[in-house]
CSV table of C-alpha atoms in Angstrom, one decimal:
chain,number,residue,atom,x,y,z
A,96,MET,CA,0.1,32.7,39.8
A,97,THR,CA,0.5,31.3,36.3
A,98,HIS,CA,0.9,33.7,33.5
A,99,VAL,CA,-1.7,33.3,30.7
A,100,SER,CA,-0.9,34.8,27.3
A,101,LYS,CA,-3.2,37.4,25.9
A,102,ASP,CA,-3.8,35.1,22.9
A,103,ALA,CA,-5.1,32.4,25.2
A,104,ALA,CA,-7.1,34.7,27.4
A,105,ASP,CA,-8.8,36.4,24.5
A,106,LEU,CA,-9.9,33.2,22.7
A,107,SER,CA,-13.3,33.5,21.0
A,108,ARG,CA,-15.4,30.9,19.3
A,109,ARG,CA,-14.2,31.7,15.8
A,110,THR,CA,-10.5,32.0,16.5
A,111,ALA,CA,-10.5,28.9,18.7
A,112,LEU,CA,-12.2,26.7,16.1
A,113,THR,CA,-10.7,27.9,12.8
A,114,GLY,CA,-10.0,24.8,10.8
A,115,LEU,CA,-11.4,22.4,13.4
A,116,ALA,CA,-15.2,22.5,12.9
A,117,GLY,CA,-14.8,20.6,9.6
A,118,GLY,CA,-13.6,17.7,11.6
A,119,ALA,CA,-12.2,15.0,9.4
A,120,GLY,CA,-12.6,17.2,6.3
A,121,VAL,CA,-10.2,19.9,7.1
A,122,LEU,CA,-8.3,20.2,3.8
A,123,LEU,CA,-5.3,21.8,2.2
A,124,ALA,CA,-5.0,24.3,-0.6
A,125,GLY,CA,-1.8,23.5,-2.4
A,126,GLY,CA,0.0,22.1,-5.4
A,127,CYS,CA,0.2,18.5,-6.7
A,128,THR,CA,3.5,16.8,-7.2
A,129,PRO,CA,4.4,13.5,-8.9
A,130,SER,CA,4.4,10.4,-6.7
A,131,GLY,CA,7.2,7.9,-6.6
A,132,ALA,CA,9.5,6.0,-4.3
A,133,THR,CA,12.7,7.8,-3.3
A,134,SER,CA,15.8,6.3,-1.8
A,135,ALA,CA,17.6,7.3,1.4
A,136,GLN,CA,19.1,10.3,-0.5
A,137,GLY,CA,15.7,11.9,0.0
A,138,PRO,CA,12.6,12.8,-2.0
A,139,THR,CA,12.2,15.6,-4.5
A,140,PRO,CA,10.9,18.7,-2.6
A,141,SER,CA,7.3,19.4,-3.2
A,142,ARG,CA,4.9,22.2,-2.6
A,143,THR,CA,2.5,21.8,0.3
A,144,GLY,CA,-0.5,24.1,1.1
A,145,SER,CA,-1.8,25.3,4.4
A,146,ALA,CA,-4.8,23.9,6.3
A,147,THR,CA,-8.2,25.7,6.0
A,148,GLY,CA,-11.6,24.8,7.3
A,149,SER,CA,-13.5,26.4,4.4
A,150,ALA,CA,-16.3,24.3,3.1
A,151,ASP,CA,-15.8,26.0,-0.2
A,152,GLY,CA,-12.4,24.3,-0.5
A,153,ALA,CA,-13.6,21.1,1.0
A,154,THR,CA,-12.6,18.7,-1.8
A,155,PRO,CA,-9.9,20.1,-4.1
A,156,GLY,CA,-9.9,18.1,-7.2
A,157,VAL,CA,-12.1,15.3,-5.8
A,158,MET,CA,-15.7,14.1,-5.9
A,159,THR,CA,-18.0,16.3,-3.8
A,160,LEU,CA,-20.6,14.2,-2.0
A,161,PHE,CA,-21.3,16.8,0.7
A,162,LYS,CA,-20.4,20.4,1.0
A,163,ASP,CA,-19.4,19.8,4.6
A,164,PRO,CA,-15.8,18.6,4.5
A,165,GLY,CA,-16.2,16.2,7.5
A,166,PHE,CA,-19.2,14.4,5.9
A,167,ASN,CA,-17.5,14.4,2.5
A,168,PHE,CA,-14.2,12.8,3.7
A,169,ASN,CA,-16.0,10.0,5.5
A,170,GLY,CA,-18.3,9.5,2.6
A,171,LEU,CA,-15.3,9.1,0.3
A,172,LEU,CA,-13.9,6.5,2.6
A,173,ALA,CA,-17.1,4.5,2.3
A,174,LEU,CA,-17.1,4.9,-1.4
A,175,GLY,CA,-13.5,3.9,-1.9
A,176,ALA,CA,-13.9,0.8,0.2
A,177,ALA,CA,-16.2,-0.6,-2.5
A,178,GLY,CA,-13.1,-1.9,-4.3
A,179,GLN,CA,-12.4,-4.3,-1.4
A,180,GLY,CA,-16.1,-5.2,-1.0
A,181,ALA,CA,-16.4,-3.2,2.2
A,182,GLY,CA,-19.0,-0.9,0.6
A,183,GLU,CA,-21.2,-0.8,-2.5
A,184,VAL,CA,-21.1,2.2,-4.8
A,185,GLY,CA,-24.9,2.2,-5.3
A,186,GLU,CA,-25.6,1.8,-1.6
A,187,VAL,CA,-23.2,4.6,-0.6
A,188,LEU,CA,-24.5,7.1,-3.3
A,189,THR,CA,-28.1,6.3,-2.4
A,190,ALA,CA,-27.3,7.0,1.2
A,191,VAL,CA,-25.6,10.3,0.2
A,192,ASN,CA,-28.6,11.3,-1.8
A,193,GLU,CA,-31.0,10.6,1.1
A,194,ILE,CA,-28.8,12.6,3.5
A,195,ASN,CA,-28.6,15.6,1.2
A,196,LYS,CA,-32.3,15.5,0.6
A,197,ALA,CA,-33.0,15.5,4.3
A,198,GLY,CA,-30.4,18.1,5.0
A,199,PRO,CA,-26.9,17.0,6.0
A,200,SER,CA,-26.4,16.8,9.7
A,201,ALA,CA,-25.0,14.4,12.3
A,202,GLN,CA,-28.5,13.1,12.9
A,203,THR,CA,-29.3,12.4,9.2
A,204,TYR,CA,-25.9,11.0,8.5
A,205,THR,CA,-25.9,8.7,11.5
A,206,GLY,CA,-29.5,7.6,11.0
A,207,THR,CA,-29.1,6.9,7.3
A,208,PHE,CA,-26.0,4.8,7.6
A,209,LYS,CA,-27.2,2.9,10.7
A,210,ASN,CA,-30.5,2.0,8.9
A,211,LEU,CA,-28.4,0.8,5.9
A,212,GLY,CA,-26.3,-1.4,8.2
A,213,ASP,CA,-29.5,-2.8,9.9
A,214,ARG,CA,-31.0,-3.7,6.5
A,215,LEU,CA,-27.9,-5.6,5.4
A,216,MET,CA,-27.9,-7.7,8.6
A,217,VAL,CA,-31.2,-9.3,7.7
A,218,ALA,CA,-31.9,-11.6,4.7
A,219,PRO,CA,-32.6,-10.0,1.3
A,220,VAL,CA,-36.3,-9.3,0.6
A,221,ALA,CA,-38.1,-12.5,-0.6
A,222,SER,CA,-35.1,-14.7,-0.3
A,223,LYS,CA,-32.9,-16.6,2.2
A,224,ALA,CA,-29.3,-15.4,2.1
A,225,GLY,CA,-26.7,-18.0,1.4
A,226,THR,CA,-23.6,-18.1,3.5
A,227,GLU,CA,-21.5,-16.0,1.1
A,228,THR,CA,-24.2,-13.4,0.7
A,229,THR,CA,-24.5,-13.1,4.4
A,230,ARG,CA,-20.8,-12.8,4.8
A,231,LEU,CA,-20.4,-10.0,2.2
A,232,ARG,CA,-23.4,-8.1,3.5
A,233,ALA,CA,-22.0,-8.3,7.0
A,234,LEU,CA,-18.7,-6.7,5.7
A,235,ARG,CA,-20.6,-3.8,4.1
A,236,ALA,CA,-22.8,-3.5,7.2
A,237,SER,CA,-19.7,-3.1,9.4
A,238,GLN,CA,-18.6,-0.2,7.1
A,239,TYR,CA,-21.9,1.5,7.4
A,240,TYR,CA,-22.2,1.1,11.1
A,241,GLY,CA,-18.7,2.6,11.3
A,242,GLN,CA,-19.9,5.6,9.3
A,243,ALA,CA,-22.8,6.1,11.7
A,244,LEU,CA,-20.5,5.7,14.7
A,245,PHE,CA,-18.2,8.5,13.6
A,246,PHE,CA,-21.0,11.1,13.9
A,247,VAL,CA,-23.2,9.7,16.6
A,248,LEU,CA,-22.0,12.0,19.3
A,249,GLY,CA,-23.5,14.9,17.4
A,250,SER,CA,-26.8,13.1,16.8
A,251,ASP,CA,-30.0,13.1,18.9
A,252,ASP,CA,-28.8,9.9,20.6
A,253,PRO,CA,-25.2,10.2,21.7
A,254,GLY,CA,-25.8,7.7,24.4
A,255,GLY,CA,-26.3,5.1,21.7
A,256,GLU,CA,-22.6,5.1,20.9
A,257,GLU,CA,-21.6,1.9,22.6
A,258,GLY,CA,-24.6,0.1,21.2
A,259,LEU,CA,-23.8,1.3,17.7
A,260,TYR,CA,-20.2,0.2,18.1
A,261,LYS,CA,-21.5,-3.3,19.2
A,262,SER,CA,-23.7,-3.5,16.1
A,263,GLY,CA,-20.6,-2.9,13.9
A,264,ARG,CA,-18.6,-5.4,15.9
A,265,ARG,CA,-21.3,-8.0,15.5
A,266,SER,CA,-21.3,-7.5,11.7
A,267,TRP,CA,-17.5,-7.7,11.6
A,268,ASP,CA,-17.5,-10.9,13.7
A,269,THR,CA,-20.2,-12.4,11.4
A,270,PHE,CA,-18.1,-11.6,8.4
A,271,CYS,CA,-15.0,-13.2,10.0
A,272,ARG,CA,-16.9,-16.3,11.2
A,273,LEU,CA,-18.2,-17.0,7.7
A,274,SER,CA,-14.8,-16.4,6.0
A,275,ASP,CA,-12.9,-19.4,4.6
A,276,PRO,CA,-10.7,-19.9,6.5
A,277,PRO,CA,-12.0,-17.8,9.4
A,278,PRO,CA,-9.4,-15.7,11.2
A,279,VAL,CA,-8.0,-17.1,14.4
A,280,THR,CA,-9.3,-15.0,17.2
A,281,ALA,CA,-7.7,-14.6,20.6
A,282,ASP,CA,-7.3,-12.2,23.5
A,283,VAL,CA,-3.6,-11.2,23.8
A,284,PRO,CA,-2.6,-10.2,27.3
A,285,TYR,CA,-2.1,-6.5,27.8
A,286,GLY,CA,-2.3,-4.9,31.3
A,287,ARG,CA,-5.6,-5.6,32.9
A,288,THR,CA,-7.5,-5.5,29.6
A,289,PRO,CA,-6.5,-8.1,26.8
A,290,LEU,CA,-6.2,-7.1,23.2
A,291,PRO,CA,-8.7,-8.8,20.9
A,292,VAL,CA,-7.0,-10.0,17.7
A,293,TRP,CA,-8.1,-11.4,14.4
A,294,PHE,CA,-5.4,-13.4,12.6
A,295,PHE,CA,-6.1,-13.9,8.9
A,296,ARG,CA,-4.4,-16.6,6.8
A,297,PRO,CA,-4.7,-17.3,3.0
A,298,ASP,CA,-5.5,-20.9,3.9
A,299,ASP,CA,-5.3,-23.3,6.8
A,300,SER,CA,-2.3,-25.3,5.5
A,301,GLY,CA,-0.1,-24.2,8.3
A,302,GLU,CA,2.6,-22.9,5.9
A,303,ARG,CA,5.0,-20.4,7.4
A,304,ARG,CA,4.3,-17.1,5.9
A,305,PRO,CA,5.3,-13.4,6.2
A,306,THR,CA,2.9,-11.5,8.4
A,307,VAL,CA,1.8,-7.9,8.6
A,308,ILE,CA,0.4,-6.4,11.8
A,309,LEU,CA,-2.1,-3.7,10.8
A,310,THR,CA,-2.5,-0.8,13.2
A,311,ASN,CA,-5.6,1.4,13.1
A,312,GLY,CA,-5.7,5.1,13.8
A,313,SER,CA,-7.6,7.2,16.3
A,314,ASP,CA,-11.1,6.7,15.0
A,315,GLY,CA,-11.1,3.8,12.5
A,316,GLN,CA,-12.8,0.4,12.8
A,317,ASN,CA,-11.7,-3.1,12.0
A,318,VAL,CA,-13.4,-2.9,8.6
A,319,ASP,CA,-10.9,-0.2,7.6
A,320,MET,CA,-8.1,-2.7,8.2
A,321,TRP,CA,-9.7,-5.0,5.7
A,322,THR,CA,-9.7,-2.2,3.2
A,323,TYR,CA,-6.2,-1.0,4.0
A,324,GLY,CA,-4.4,-4.3,4.3
A,325,VAL,CA,-6.1,-7.6,5.0
A,326,GLN,CA,-7.4,-8.4,1.6
A,327,ALA,CA,-4.2,-7.2,-0.1
A,328,ALA,CA,-2.1,-9.3,2.3
A,329,LEU,CA,-4.2,-12.5,1.6
A,330,GLU,CA,-4.0,-12.0,-2.1
A,331,ARG,CA,-0.2,-11.9,-1.9
A,332,GLY,CA,0.1,-15.0,0.3
A,333,TRP,CA,0.7,-13.1,3.6
A,334,ASN,CA,-0.9,-13.4,7.0
A,335,ALA,CA,-2.5,-10.3,8.5
A,336,LEU,CA,-3.1,-9.5,12.1
A,337,VAL,CA,-5.9,-7.0,13.0
A,338,TYR,CA,-6.2,-5.8,16.6
A,339,ASP,CA,-7.9,-3.3,18.9
A,340,GLY,CA,-5.4,-1.4,21.0
A,341,PRO,CA,-6.0,1.1,23.7
A,342,GLY,CA,-8.1,4.0,22.5
A,343,GLN,CA,-9.6,1.8,19.7
A,344,GLY,CA,-12.6,-0.4,19.2
A,345,GLN,CA,-13.6,-2.6,22.1
A,346,LEU,CA,-10.9,-1.2,24.3
A,347,LEU,CA,-12.3,2.3,24.0
A,348,PHE,CA,-16.0,1.9,23.6
A,349,VAL,CA,-16.6,-1.0,25.9
A,350,ASP,CA,-13.5,-1.4,28.2
A,351,ARG,CA,-12.9,2.3,28.5
A,352,VAL,CA,-9.1,2.3,27.9
A,353,VAL,CA,-7.6,5.3,26.2
A,354,PHE,CA,-4.5,5.7,24.1
A,355,THR,CA,-1.0,5.2,25.5
A,356,PRO,CA,2.1,7.0,24.3
A,357,ARG,CA,4.1,3.7,24.9
A,358,TRP,CA,2.8,1.8,21.9
A,359,GLU,CA,5.6,-0.7,22.1
A,360,THR,CA,3.8,-2.1,25.2
A,361,VAL,CA,1.0,-2.9,22.8
A,362,VAL,CA,2.9,-4.3,19.9
A,363,THR,CA,5.4,-6.4,21.8
A,364,PRO,CA,2.7,-8.9,23.2
A,365,LEU,CA,1.3,-9.1,19.7
A,366,VAL,CA,4.8,-10.1,18.3
A,367,ASP,CA,5.1,-12.6,21.2
A,368,TRP,CA,1.8,-14.2,20.2
A,369,LEU,CA,2.8,-14.3,16.5
A,370,VAL,CA,6.3,-15.8,16.9
A,371,ALA,CA,4.9,-18.6,19.0
A,372,ARG,CA,2.8,-19.7,16.0
A,373,SER,CA,4.2,-22.3,13.5
A,374,ASP,CA,2.5,-20.6,10.6
A,375,VAL,CA,4.3,-17.3,11.1
A,376,ASP,CA,7.8,-16.6,9.7
A,377,ALA,CA,9.3,-14.8,12.7
A,378,ASP,CA,11.9,-13.1,10.5
A,379,ARG,CA,9.4,-11.5,8.2
A,380,ILE,CA,6.9,-9.6,10.5
A,381,ALA,CA,6.0,-6.2,9.2
A,382,LEU,CA,4.1,-3.4,11.0
A,383,THR,CA,1.9,-0.8,9.4
A,384,GLY,CA,0.2,2.3,10.9
A,385,LEU,CA,-2.7,4.0,9.3
A,386,SER,CA,-3.6,7.7,10.0
A,387,MET,CA,-2.6,8.6,13.5
A,388,ALA,CA,-1.0,5.1,13.8
A,389,GLY,CA,1.6,6.6,11.5
A,390,ASP,CA,2.9,7.8,14.9
A,391,LEU,CA,2.0,4.8,17.0
A,392,ALA,CA,3.6,2.1,14.7
A,393,PRO,CA,7.0,3.9,14.4
A,394,ARG,CA,7.0,4.5,18.2
A,395,ALA,CA,6.6,0.7,18.7
A,396,ALA,CA,9.2,-0.1,16.1
A,397,ALA,CA,11.7,2.1,17.8
A,398,PHE,CA,11.7,-0.3,20.7
A,399,GLU,CA,10.6,-3.7,19.2
A,400,ASN,CA,13.5,-5.0,17.1
A,401,ARG,CA,11.7,-8.1,16.0
A,402,ILE,CA,9.7,-5.9,13.5
A,403,ALA,CA,11.5,-6.5,10.2
A,404,ALA,CA,9.8,-3.7,8.2
A,405,LEU,CA,7.8,-0.6,9.0
A,406,VAL,CA,5.2,1.4,7.0
A,407,ALA,CA,3.9,4.8,8.3
A,408,MET,CA,0.7,5.8,6.4
A,409,PRO,CA,1.4,8.8,6.7
A,410,GLY,CA,4.4,9.5,8.8
A,411,VAL,CA,3.4,11.4,11.9
A,412,LEU,CA,5.8,12.9,14.5
A,413,THR,CA,3.5,15.1,16.5
A,414,PRO,CA,-0.3,14.3,16.6
A,415,TRP,CA,-0.9,17.4,18.7
A,416,LEU,CA,0.0,19.5,15.6
A,417,GLY,CA,-3.1,17.9,13.9
A,418,PHE,CA,-5.1,20.4,15.9
A,419,PRO,CA,-5.2,24.0,14.8
A,420,PRO,CA,-2.9,26.4,16.7
A,421,GLU,CA,-5.8,28.3,18.2
A,422,ILE,CA,-6.9,25.1,19.9
A,423,ARG,CA,-3.4,24.3,21.0
A,424,LYS,CA,-3.1,27.8,22.6
A,425,ILE,CA,-5.8,26.8,25.1
A,426,LEU,CA,-3.3,24.5,26.8
A,427,THR,CA,-1.1,26.3,29.4
A,428,PRO,CA,1.3,24.8,31.9
A,429,ASP,CA,-1.3,25.1,34.6
A,430,LYS,CA,-4.3,22.7,34.7
A,431,ALA,CA,-6.7,25.0,36.5
A,432,GLU,CA,-5.9,27.9,34.3
A,433,THR,CA,-6.2,25.8,31.1
A,434,ASN,CA,-9.6,24.4,32.2
A,435,ASN,CA,-10.8,27.8,33.2
A,436,ILE,CA,-10.1,29.2,29.7
A,437,TRP,CA,-11.8,26.1,28.2
A,438,ASN,CA,-14.9,26.2,30.3
A,439,LYS,CA,-15.5,29.9,30.7
A,440,GLN,CA,-14.3,31.3,27.3
A,441,VAL,CA,-14.5,28.6,24.7
A,442,VAL,CA,-17.2,26.1,25.5
A,443,PRO,CA,-20.0,28.6,26.0
A,444,GLU,CA,-19.5,29.9,22.4
A,445,LEU,CA,-19.4,26.5,20.7
A,446,THR,CA,-22.1,25.7,18.1
A,447,PRO,CA,-23.5,22.2,18.3
A,448,ALA,CA,-21.5,21.1,15.3
A,449,GLU,CA,-18.3,22.5,16.7
A,450,ALA,CA,-19.0,20.8,20.1
A,451,ALA,CA,-19.6,17.5,18.4
A,452,THR,CA,-16.3,17.7,16.5
A,453,LEU,CA,-14.4,18.4,19.7
A,454,LYS,CA,-16.1,15.6,21.6
A,455,LYS,CA,-15.2,13.1,18.8
A,456,ARG,CA,-11.6,14.3,18.5
A,457,PHE,CA,-11.0,14.1,22.3
A,458,GLU,CA,-12.9,10.9,23.3
A,459,PRO,CA,-10.1,8.4,22.5
A,460,PHE,CA,-7.9,10.3,25.0
A,461,SER,CA,-10.3,10.7,27.9
A,462,VAL,CA,-12.9,8.4,29.4
A,463,PRO,CA,-14.6,11.3,31.3
A,464,ALA,CA,-14.8,13.2,27.9
A,465,MET,CA,-16.3,10.1,26.2
A,466,LEU,CA,-18.9,9.6,29.0
A,467,ALA,CA,-19.8,13.2,29.1
A,468,ALA,CA,-20.3,13.2,25.3
A,469,ARG,CA,-22.6,10.2,25.6
A,470,ASP,CA,-24.6,12.2,28.1
A,471,GLY,CA,-24.9,15.1,25.7
A,472,LYS,CA,-22.4,17.2,27.6
A,473,MET,CA,-19.1,18.8,26.9
A,474,PHE,CA,-16.1,17.6,28.8
A,475,THR,CA,-14.8,20.0,31.4
A,476,ASP,CA,-11.2,18.8,31.7
A,477,PHE,CA,-9.3,19.9,28.5
A,478,TYR,CA,-5.9,19.8,30.1
A,479,THR,CA,-5.6,16.0,30.8
A,480,PRO,CA,-6.4,14.7,27.3
A,481,ALA,CA,-4.5,17.5,25.7
A,482,GLN,CA,-1.4,16.5,27.7
A,483,LEU,CA,-1.9,12.9,26.6
A,484,ILE,CA,-2.1,13.9,23.0
A,485,LYS,CA,1.1,16.0,23.4
A,486,SER,CA,2.9,13.0,24.9
A,487,LEU,CA,2.4,11.0,21.7
A,488,ASP,CA,5.3,13.1,20.1
A,489,ILE,CA,7.9,10.7,18.8
A,490,THR,CA,10.4,13.2,17.4
A,491,ASP,CA,13.1,12.2,19.8
A,492,VAL,CA,12.7,8.4,19.3
A,493,VAL,CA,12.6,8.1,15.5
A,494,GLY,CA,16.3,7.9,15.3
A,495,ARG,CA,16.1,4.6,17.2
A,496,ILE,CA,14.3,2.8,14.3
A,497,THR,CA,16.6,0.4,12.7
A,498,MET,CA,14.4,-1.6,10.3
A,499,PRO,CA,13.7,-0.6,6.7
A,500,THR,CA,10.9,2.0,6.7
A,501,LEU,CA,8.4,3.3,4.1
A,502,VAL,CA,6.9,6.7,4.8
A,503,LEU,CA,3.8,7.6,2.8
A,504,ASP,CA,2.6,11.1,2.2
A,505,TYR,CA,-0.5,12.5,0.3
A,506,ASP,CA,-1.3,15.5,-1.8
A,507,TYR,CA,-3.6,17.8,0.3
A,508,GLU,CA,-2.8,15.9,3.5
A,509,GLN,CA,-5.3,17.5,5.9
A,510,PHE,CA,-4.1,16.6,9.4
A,511,TYR,CA,-0.4,16.3,9.3
A,512,PRO,CA,1.0,18.4,6.4
A,513,GLY,CA,4.7,18.3,6.2
A,514,GLN,CA,5.2,15.7,9.0
A,515,PRO,CA,5.8,12.7,6.7
A,516,ARG,CA,8.8,14.5,5.1
A,517,LEU,CA,10.1,15.5,8.5
A,518,MET,CA,9.9,11.9,9.7
A,519,PHE,CA,11.6,10.7,6.6
A,520,ASP,CA,14.5,13.1,7.1
A,521,LYS,CA,14.9,12.1,10.7
A,522,LEU,CA,15.1,8.3,9.9
A,523,THR,CA,18.6,6.8,9.9
A,524,SER,CA,17.5,3.3,8.9
A,525,PRO,CA,17.1,2.2,5.2
A,526,LYS,CA,14.1,4.2,4.0
A,527,ASP,CA,11.8,5.1,1.2
A,528,TYR,CA,9.3,7.9,0.6
A,529,VAL,CA,6.2,7.8,-1.6
A,530,LYS,CA,3.7,10.6,-2.2
A,531,LEU,CA,0.3,9.5,-3.4
A,532,THR,CA,-1.1,12.3,-5.6
A,533,ALA,CA,-4.2,13.8,-7.2
A,534,ALA,CA,-2.9,12.7,-10.6
A,535,THR,CA,-4.3,9.2,-9.9
A,536,GLY,CA,-7.1,10.2,-7.5
A,537,ALA,CA,-5.1,9.2,-4.5
A,538,GLN,CA,-5.0,12.5,-2.7
A,539,LEU,CA,-6.1,13.4,0.8
A,540,HIS,CA,-5.3,11.8,4.1
A,541,CYS,CA,-5.0,8.0,3.6
A,542,SER,CA,-6.1,8.2,-0.1
A,543,PRO,CA,-9.9,7.6,0.7
A,544,MET,CA,-10.8,7.3,-3.0
A,545,ALA,CA,-7.9,4.9,-3.8
A,546,PRO,CA,-7.2,2.3,-1.2
A,547,GLN,CA,-6.3,-0.2,-3.8
A,548,GLN,CA,-3.5,2.0,-5.1
A,549,HIS,CA,-2.5,2.6,-1.5
A,550,CYS,CA,-2.3,-1.2,-0.9
A,551,GLU,CA,-0.4,-1.7,-4.1
A,552,VAL,CA,2.3,0.7,-3.0
A,553,VAL,CA,2.6,-0.7,0.5
A,554,PHE,CA,2.6,-4.4,-0.4
A,555,ASP,CA,4.9,-4.0,-3.4
A,556,TRP,CA,7.4,-2.4,-1.1
A,557,LEU,CA,6.9,-5.0,1.6
A,558,GLN,CA,7.4,-7.9,-0.8
A,559,LYS,CA,10.6,-6.2,-2.2
A,560,THR,CA,11.9,-5.5,1.3
A,561,LEU,CA,11.0,-8.9,2.8
A,562,PRO,CA,11.4,-11.3,-0.1
A,563,GLY,CA,10.6,-15.0,0.2
A,564,ARG,CA,13.4,-17.4,0.9
């Protein structure tokens, strides 16, 4: 018989979900420190707070769009994307006002942003949209569909998730098709399900250029890669590769392929595809990882030595630690015991909002969990996806990384506090550390209000690390 700790056996709704119900908006209460790059000698120690799920502390020092931290964080992402054209301040704030007036909920948030995406995908009132207008509206629409997609599992139509993803994908593809030059699209071989890729170039001259592979996190969409890298790369004369990996985009929502802990098996075929191209400088291929991909990209770079530079945004060693300890305690060494605790003691006490958060957090790691959520049900197997998340730990492989590496950190990092510094300390390759701070509005996970600053830091470092010849 497997021993179960009293802490696990006595889980209640409140203890189990402390800090989790806020979803993407779980924030920190801590001090701010100056940002700046630091050499291999190490960064100046800084004070970091502890995670809380309090709505009262949802947005320390930042704009409050919603009292709910999950809605607020996602709204800030949409607002910040306006700097790269992947949003419009007036459109976002109008949507925020509509949601607050109706009463913030997964239903009102999803419905409002979906309707906004739908409106942008038709011609403006009393006019026929030109090509450029259609292109730019499609980019913003893909942002708004992505906003709706994030909360759809908690809405009245969770079964509409795949259709909503496809709406966002159509708008993204429209934007790409009308770009000049349009990105090269392809399906790169990967197991039984190819990886869709979009290869952006500053022009179609065929010039050999440095190239950045942009890796998304656990719940981002392609439009986020435009905001966090594509436009910045093109403006600096770089190529940029966007792709859907397992657990992301098409592979998750349509092909039903979940995350893999061996991310080098994803990146290596992408590098193979790039080095075969005459317009790619094979000696200057960089790899970035946003959000949870701050774990995935370093894992790949530890085994793929053709990567010339690596950026972790932020550095993540152990994604499982992004879940509160009360949730982690549910997992025991025994599958049956773990699932018994989950189904008998935790699930029956979940509120609808808490259940929706858990469904969203676990769906990229379990197809049964995703399909159950689309059917309006809670998944019953907690053990399997939890073990997959645990397997993403890269603590023991970071020392294999040999290329120059930039590790980003953020004031009030919600999900992985302290992990960027731990990664930096474990690296033995040439390395730099930058902390983006509240002093310039760049706080919170991935600097949602300051993606332009974020890209400036990343690409200034890349251009210094991989200079032209």
